[in-house]
Amino acid sequence: MRLLGAVPVLICLATPAMAQSQGSFVLDAMTTPGRHFGFGYYLTDGLSLRPSLGAGYAEGYGMTFNLGTELRWEARSGHRVSPYAAAGINYLRDPGLVQIDATGAPLVGVGSNVLRYGAGVGLRSHIKYGLSAVAEGRIMNSALRDGYGAGYYGQPTVQDGAHFEAALGLSYAFH
């Protein structure tokens, strides 16, 4: 009986969705550290360039700023569920970011800016029309000396060195 219920789901997942074809534009909203909105442009049917920009403000901390770009390749861009590989670079300015030395004491005169870069894999699942849900995991490298981010209002922290990050998001394709 369970198998009977799974068959329609598998058929829906196997049918093609609207292809992310060359020349298409996409709008993204992601939950990565330095939450951001971005847009994508498909250079080919599966390869897209995705610049992003994020900003936020929290009283007591000030303004956060996030600027980055990502190159994404989708293996099955015309299908309802499409795995992808991505690589990107990101500049994050966060006044809540504190860098510490090996003893745990804050480093004096060290800025609250960090350059982050990395790569990972994800899954885009077409929901309806041009809307898709996105889930991804990646290994990021942040150029901090023993540092940590003082997360506030649910903002993820930034870790130093190579580390794993997971993100969720929504994407809308303009066809």
C-alpha atoms as one frame of an Amber mdcrd trajectory, in Angstrom:
protein
   0.000   0.000   0.000   2.886   2.403   0.784   4.387   1.660  -2.621   1.124
   2.653  -4.300   1.274   6.093  -2.630   4.910   6.598  -3.631   4.318   5.963
  -7.353   2.576   9.315  -8.124   5.299  11.191  -6.220   8.049   9.463  -8.202
   6.251  10.149 -11.499   5.976  13.852 -10.638   9.659  14.005  -9.740  10.639
  12.268 -12.977   8.715  14.599 -15.287  10.602  17.544 -16.726  10.102  20.973
 -15.208  10.625  24.274 -16.980  14.251  24.187 -18.080  16.736  26.721 -16.802
  17.896  27.518 -20.310  20.579  29.796 -21.689  19.670  33.458 -21.297  17.210
  32.904 -18.386  17.271  35.181 -15.339  16.674  33.933 -11.785  16.025  35.732
  -8.470  17.432  34.004  -5.333  16.860  34.465  -1.581  19.265  32.479   0.635
  19.878  31.927   4.369  23.673  31.672   4.251  25.722  33.736   6.721  25.218
  37.279   5.507  21.703  36.476   4.257  21.252  37.787   0.786  19.251  38.254
  -2.359  20.837  37.635  -5.671  20.106  37.090  -9.282  21.369  34.518 -11.692
  21.976  34.466 -15.392  22.215  31.148 -17.253  25.258  31.273 -19.525  24.335
  27.808 -20.884  21.456  25.424 -20.140  23.004  24.329 -16.825  25.745  26.869
 -16.038  24.791  30.087 -14.255  26.586  33.089 -12.757  24.906  34.368  -9.568
  25.997  37.721  -8.067  24.470  38.481  -4.653  24.018  41.395  -2.275  22.803
  41.441   1.307  22.426  44.091   3.980  20.969  44.247   7.445  20.821  46.410
  10.530  20.578  45.548  14.207  20.467  48.126  16.954  23.550  47.859  19.108
  25.523  46.153  16.333  25.077  48.370  13.297  24.980  47.647   9.608  25.992
  44.330   8.040  26.930  44.089   4.394  27.451  41.077   2.139  28.655  41.020
  -1.484  29.501  37.905  -3.455  29.242  35.828  -6.587  28.784  32.154  -7.339
  29.208  29.929 -10.362  26.693  27.055 -10.418  26.420  24.030 -12.702  23.185
  22.015 -12.678  23.456  18.445 -13.918  19.751  18.071 -14.787  18.519  21.638
 -15.213  15.393  20.658 -17.147  14.088  18.240 -14.509  11.853  18.745 -11.490
  14.730  17.874  -9.133  18.191  19.016 -10.191  21.452  18.435  -8.288  24.133
  21.083  -8.716  27.720  21.952  -7.856  28.692  25.518  -6.955  31.776  27.572
  -6.131  31.792  31.138  -4.875  33.482  34.019  -3.133  31.908  36.411  -0.647
  32.906  39.595   1.231  31.169  40.056   4.592  31.295  43.180   6.771  29.729
  42.467  10.146  30.314  44.766  13.143  29.275  41.874  15.421  32.277  39.883
  14.217  34.917  39.621  16.914  38.336  38.061  16.376  40.139  36.536  19.343
  43.641  35.288  20.062  44.541  31.786  21.291  43.755  32.763  24.910  40.270
  33.990  24.022  41.057  37.697  24.373  39.693  40.022  21.672  42.270  41.228
  19.146  42.575  45.016  19.236  42.526  46.926  15.955  41.345  43.981  13.871
  38.457  44.803  11.548  35.064  43.193  11.277  35.479  42.280   7.605  36.071
  38.801   6.247  36.609  37.310   2.811  34.987  33.883   2.398  35.330  31.396
  -0.450  34.353  27.796  -1.012  32.483  25.160  -2.973  29.752  22.618  -2.422
  26.744  20.761  -3.737  23.027  21.367  -3.599  19.622  20.349  -4.811  17.058
  22.545  -6.577  13.479  21.264  -6.534  10.931  22.871  -8.846   7.721  23.700
  -6.938   5.391  25.445  -9.392   5.698  27.822 -12.334   9.185  29.344 -11.964
   9.485  28.838  -8.178  12.037  26.367  -6.785  13.276  25.396  -3.310  17.031
  25.148  -2.846  19.067  23.238  -0.229  22.840  23.186  -0.242  25.900  22.300
   1.756  29.362  23.646   1.144  32.834  23.845   2.559  33.741  27.491   3.140
  37.043  29.032   4.117  37.031  32.287   6.084  40.277  34.194   6.434  40.035
  34.900  10.168  42.602  34.476  12.861  40.963  32.489  15.707  37.652  34.256
  15.242  33.996  33.879  15.799  30.889  35.784  14.828  28.635  37.189  17.479
  25.359  35.978  16.011  22.277  38.075  16.706  18.609  37.765  15.792  19.216
  34.277  14.413  22.101  35.398  12.197  24.495  32.470  11.667  28.015  32.950
  12.920  31.166  32.996  10.790  33.850  30.444  11.590  37.529  30.606  10.741
  39.317  28.210   8.423  37.601  25.513   6.375  34.207  24.551   7.758  30.829
  23.186   6.637  27.800  25.435   6.091  24.258  24.516   5.130  21.715  26.863
   3.560  18.117  26.928   2.382  16.553  29.268  -0.113  13.995  30.040  -2.765
  14.638  30.742  -6.408  12.316  32.182  -9.054  13.080  31.792 -12.756  11.874
  34.365 -15.288  11.293  32.530 -18.564
